[in-house]
């Protein structure tokens, strides 16, 4: 049987018997019991009534959180010439073409977001098996295949969050840091849930938003009342 430290046991006791809380109460509970020695991320998980194996039930999108994520995002851009210069000026961490492809193929992936100009996609396409499983493959639907690389870099650095349903129909993301105010976290949570709601696919049947839960990086999770999270 696993042994837990005093901090973990205290957190588990605080969460015991609590479920389907309002957004405010859930955030307060998570913040009050995040006691790690670092600024933990507040994470959200949405259980959706979809089967992403079917094309008409895939949930995918992007949202700019009103208060950012509190995370330093490293951005790689596949571009040449003037567009490469534009990306660097906008704050991209890594910029390249074939040379960047070779770096990625070697397994050295030191970035959190990947952007590409349309003419780079034949090169980027060769990296599908590497970038795809990490949800890093540039995609025009979420604005990461674009000629406006400066805007895309700025959005990535400024708190834009991409989301995608996994096999079990679960969408998860970081929506801020424990050091954020409760109001900032609430605004971010509502913005994220609203974006996922708006991304409801045509093939979704029955109940779409089945469960909402939040936690801190090292803390237990707590379920949030769906109506409270969706404003219904």
Short mmCIF file of C-alpha atoms in Angstrom, two decimals:
data_model
loop_
_atom_site.label_atom_id
_atom_site.label_comp_id
_atom_site.label_asym_id
_atom_site.label_seq_id
_atom_site.Cartn_x
_atom_site.Cartn_y
_atom_site.Cartn_z
CA UNK A 1 0.00 0.00 0.00
CA UNK A 2 1.36 3.41 -0.98
CA UNK A 3 2.55 5.67 1.82
CA UNK A 4 1.75 9.35 1.61
CA UNK A 5 3.49 12.28 3.28
CA UNK A 6 1.79 14.58 5.78
CA UNK A 7 1.20 17.24 3.13
CA UNK A 8 -0.50 14.79 0.77
CA UNK A 9 -2.59 13.28 3.55
CA UNK A 10 -3.73 16.74 4.66
CA UNK A 11 -4.73 17.64 1.09
CA UNK A 12 -6.63 14.39 0.64
CA UNK A 13 -8.49 15.01 3.89
CA UNK A 14 -9.42 18.54 2.78
CA UNK A 15 -10.83 17.20 -0.51
CA UNK A 16 -12.64 14.20 0.99
CA UNK A 17 -16.36 14.15 0.27
CA UNK A 18 -16.25 17.28 -1.84
CA UNK A 19 -17.45 17.11 -5.42
CA UNK A 20 -19.39 19.09 -8.02
CA UNK A 21 -18.39 22.37 -6.39
CA UNK A 22 -19.03 25.78 -7.87
CA UNK A 23 -16.15 27.24 -9.87
CA UNK A 24 -15.33 29.67 -7.03
CA UNK A 25 -15.32 26.97 -4.33
CA UNK A 26 -13.28 24.53 -6.42
CA UNK A 27 -10.62 27.14 -7.19
CA UNK A 28 -10.47 28.17 -3.54
CA UNK A 29 -10.02 24.55 -2.45
CA UNK A 30 -7.25 23.93 -4.96
CA UNK A 31 -5.40 27.15 -4.13
CA UNK A 32 -5.63 26.61 -0.36
CA UNK A 33 -4.17 23.11 -0.60
CA UNK A 34 -1.38 23.69 -3.12
CA UNK A 35 1.58 23.56 -0.76
CA UNK A 36 4.47 22.50 -3.00
CA UNK A 37 7.65 24.57 -2.89
CA UNK A 38 7.12 25.79 -6.45
CA UNK A 39 4.34 27.71 -8.17
CA UNK A 40 2.07 24.86 -9.20
CA UNK A 41 0.02 24.93 -12.39
CA UNK A 42 -3.75 24.79 -12.07
CA UNK A 43 -4.90 22.13 -14.50
CA UNK A 44 -8.33 21.45 -15.94
CA UNK A 45 -9.72 18.23 -17.39
CA UNK A 46 -12.97 18.02 -19.34
CA UNK A 47 -14.63 14.68 -20.01
CA UNK A 48 -16.63 15.01 -23.22
CA UNK A 49 -19.29 12.83 -24.79
CA UNK A 50 -17.31 12.27 -27.99
CA UNK A 51 -15.26 9.54 -29.62
CA UNK A 52 -12.31 11.31 -31.32
CA UNK A 53 -11.63 8.21 -33.44
CA UNK A 54 -14.48 9.48 -35.63
CA UNK A 55 -13.62 12.52 -37.73
CA UNK A 56 -16.97 14.19 -37.05
CA UNK A 57 -16.42 13.91 -33.29
CA UNK A 58 -12.94 15.41 -33.07
CA UNK A 59 -12.67 18.36 -30.71
CA UNK A 60 -9.82 20.72 -31.44
CA UNK A 61 -9.24 24.42 -31.07
CA UNK A 62 -7.35 27.28 -29.51
CA UNK A 63 -8.19 29.91 -26.91
CA UNK A 64 -6.41 32.99 -25.60
CA UNK A 65 -6.79 32.97 -21.83
CA UNK A 66 -7.59 36.47 -20.52
CA UNK A 67 -4.87 36.30 -17.88
CA UNK A 68 -2.31 34.15 -19.71
CA UNK A 69 -1.00 30.84 -18.44
CA UNK A 70 1.88 32.03 -16.28
CA UNK A 71 4.12 29.70 -18.27
CA UNK A 72 7.11 30.65 -20.38
CA UNK A 73 6.33 29.20 -23.82
CA UNK A 74 9.22 28.28 -26.11
CA UNK A 75 8.29 28.72 -29.76
CA UNK A 76 9.87 27.16 -32.85
CA UNK A 77 9.13 28.54 -36.31
CA UNK A 78 9.74 26.89 -39.67
CA UNK A 79 10.39 29.77 -42.06
CA UNK A 80 12.90 31.22 -44.51
CA UNK A 81 14.15 34.68 -45.45
CA UNK A 82 12.05 37.65 -44.43
CA UNK A 83 9.56 35.46 -42.56
CA UNK A 84 12.37 33.92 -40.53
CA UNK A 85 13.57 37.42 -39.60
CA UNK A 86 10.01 38.40 -38.73
CA UNK A 87 9.69 35.39 -36.41
CA UNK A 88 12.95 36.20 -34.64
CA UNK A 89 11.94 39.83 -34.11
CA UNK A 90 8.61 38.64 -32.67
CA UNK A 91 10.46 36.59 -30.06
CA UNK A 92 10.61 33.07 -31.51
CA UNK A 93 13.15 30.91 -29.68
CA UNK A 94 14.17 28.69 -32.61
CA UNK A 95 13.83 29.50 -36.31
CA UNK A 96 14.94 27.42 -39.28
CA UNK A 97 14.04 25.22 -42.24
CA UNK A 98 15.93 22.04 -43.17
CA UNK A 99 18.35 22.67 -40.31
CA UNK A 100 15.47 22.79 -37.81
CA UNK A 101 13.99 19.64 -39.36
CA UNK A 102 17.28 17.81 -38.70
CA UNK A 103 17.31 19.01 -35.10
CA UNK A 104 13.78 17.69 -34.54
CA UNK A 105 14.58 14.40 -36.29
CA UNK A 106 17.49 13.92 -33.90
CA UNK A 107 15.00 13.99 -31.02
CA UNK A 108 16.01 17.39 -29.70
CA UNK A 109 12.67 19.11 -29.17
CA UNK A 110 13.24 22.14 -26.97
CA UNK A 111 10.01 24.01 -27.69
CA UNK A 112 6.37 24.01 -26.61
CA UNK A 113 4.73 25.39 -29.76
CA UNK A 114 5.58 24.93 -33.42
CA UNK A 115 4.59 27.39 -36.14
CA UNK A 116 5.23 27.17 -39.88
CA UNK A 117 4.67 29.23 -43.00
CA UNK A 118 2.61 27.34 -45.63
CA UNK A 119 5.62 26.83 -47.94
CA UNK A 120 7.41 24.97 -45.12
CA UNK A 121 4.76 22.27 -44.76
CA UNK A 122 6.45 19.79 -47.17
CA UNK A 123 9.40 19.84 -44.77
CA UNK A 124 7.31 19.85 -41.61
CA UNK A 125 5.18 17.03 -42.99
CA UNK A 126 8.15 14.69 -42.71
CA UNK A 127 8.10 15.25 -38.97
CA UNK A 128 4.54 14.08 -38.39
CA UNK A 129 5.56 10.97 -36.45
CA UNK A 130 7.69 13.07 -34.12
CA UNK A 131 5.55 16.19 -33.68
CA UNK A 132 2.10 14.59 -33.95
CA UNK A 133 2.16 12.51 -30.75
CA UNK A 134 3.40 15.60 -28.85
CA UNK A 135 0.53 17.74 -30.21
CA UNK A 136 3.13 20.03 -31.82
CA UNK A 137 2.25 19.56 -35.49
CA UNK A 138 1.43 22.94 -37.09
CA UNK A 139 -2.18 23.15 -38.22
CA UNK A 140 -4.00 25.96 -40.07
CA UNK A 141 -7.16 25.30 -38.02
CA UNK A 142 -5.44 26.56 -34.85
CA UNK A 143 -3.42 29.29 -36.56
CA UNK A 144 -0.01 27.64 -36.47
CA UNK A 145 0.31 27.39 -40.26
CA UNK A 146 0.29 31.02 -41.30
CA UNK A 147 2.13 33.76 -43.15
CA UNK A 148 1.57 36.08 -40.18
CA UNK A 149 4.26 34.44 -38.07
CA UNK A 150 4.72 37.53 -35.87
CA UNK A 151 1.10 37.40 -34.71
CA UNK A 152 1.28 33.63 -34.18
CA UNK A 153 4.44 33.94 -32.08
CA UNK A 154 2.91 36.77 -30.04
CA UNK A 155 -0.24 34.73 -29.41
CA UNK A 156 1.75 31.67 -28.32
CA UNK A 157 3.85 33.76 -25.97
CA UNK A 158 0.85 35.68 -24.65
CA UNK A 159 -1.23 32.88 -23.17
CA UNK A 160 -2.84 31.14 -26.12
CA UNK A 161 -3.72 27.53 -25.32
CA UNK A 162 -4.35 24.79 -27.86
CA UNK A 163 -6.64 21.91 -26.93
CA UNK A 164 -7.47 18.57 -28.46
CA UNK A 165 -9.59 15.64 -27.31
CA UNK A 166 -7.62 12.50 -26.52
CA UNK A 167 -8.78 8.95 -27.24
CA UNK A 168 -11.10 8.78 -24.25
CA UNK A 169 -12.70 12.11 -25.12
CA UNK A 170 -10.75 14.00 -22.47
CA UNK A 171 -9.42 17.53 -23.00
CA UNK A 172 -6.89 18.89 -20.52
CA UNK A 173 -4.78 22.03 -20.20
CA UNK A 174 -3.06 24.34 -17.77
CA UNK A 175 -5.18 27.42 -17.05
CA UNK A 176 -2.82 29.40 -14.83
CA UNK A 177 -0.67 29.25 -11.72
CA UNK A 178 -1.60 28.87 -8.05
CA UNK A 179 -0.10 32.34 -7.54
CA UNK A 180 -2.84 33.82 -9.75
CA UNK A 181 -5.75 35.43 -7.94
CA UNK A 182 -8.94 33.40 -7.62
CA UNK A 183 -10.63 35.86 -9.98
CA UNK A 184 -7.93 35.43 -12.64
CA UNK A 185 -8.21 31.64 -12.45
CA UNK A 186 -12.00 31.80 -12.64
CA UNK A 187 -11.84 34.01 -15.73
CA UNK A 188 -9.36 31.65 -17.38
CA UNK A 189 -11.39 28.56 -16.51
CA UNK A 190 -14.63 30.00 -17.88
CA UNK A 191 -12.86 31.14 -21.07
CA UNK A 192 -11.39 27.69 -21.61
CA UNK A 193 -14.65 25.83 -21.00
CA UNK A 194 -16.49 28.27 -23.29
CA UNK A 195 -13.97 27.65 -26.09
CA UNK A 196 -14.34 23.87 -25.78
CA UNK A 197 -18.12 24.24 -25.75
CA UNK A 198 -17.99 26.29 -28.94
CA UNK A 199 -15.79 23.60 -30.53
CA UNK A 200 -18.57 21.00 -30.15
CA UNK A 201 -18.40 18.82 -33.27
CA UNK A 202 -21.39 18.06 -35.45
CA UNK A 203 -21.12 14.34 -34.67
CA UNK A 204 -21.47 14.75 -30.89
CA UNK A 205 -24.58 13.00 -29.60
CA UNK A 206 -26.31 13.30 -26.24
CA UNK A 207 -24.55 15.01 -23.35
CA UNK A 208 -21.43 16.86 -24.56
CA UNK A 209 -19.81 18.30 -21.42
CA UNK A 210 -19.97 15.36 -19.03
CA UNK A 211 -17.49 16.29 -16.32
CA UNK A 212 -15.19 19.15 -15.34
CA UNK A 213 -12.38 18.76 -12.81
CA UNK A 214 -9.45 20.88 -11.67
CA UNK A 215 -6.31 20.24 -9.66
CA UNK A 216 -2.91 21.70 -8.95
CA UNK A 217 0.22 19.98 -10.25
CA UNK A 218 0.83 18.07 -7.03
CA UNK A 219 -2.63 18.13 -5.49
CA UNK A 220 -5.78 16.00 -5.66
CA UNK A 221 -8.50 16.78 -8.18
CA UNK A 222 -11.98 18.06 -7.48
CA UNK A 223 -15.00 17.95 -9.76
CA UNK A 224 -16.69 21.20 -10.72
CA UNK A 225 -20.43 21.52 -11.23
CA UNK A 226 -20.85 21.54 -15.02
CA UNK A 227 -23.59 24.17 -14.92
CA UNK A 228 -21.32 26.46 -12.89
CA UNK A 229 -18.49 26.04 -15.39
CA UNK A 230 -20.66 26.54 -18.46
CA UNK A 231 -22.89 29.31 -17.13
CA UNK A 232 -26.03 27.26 -17.69
#
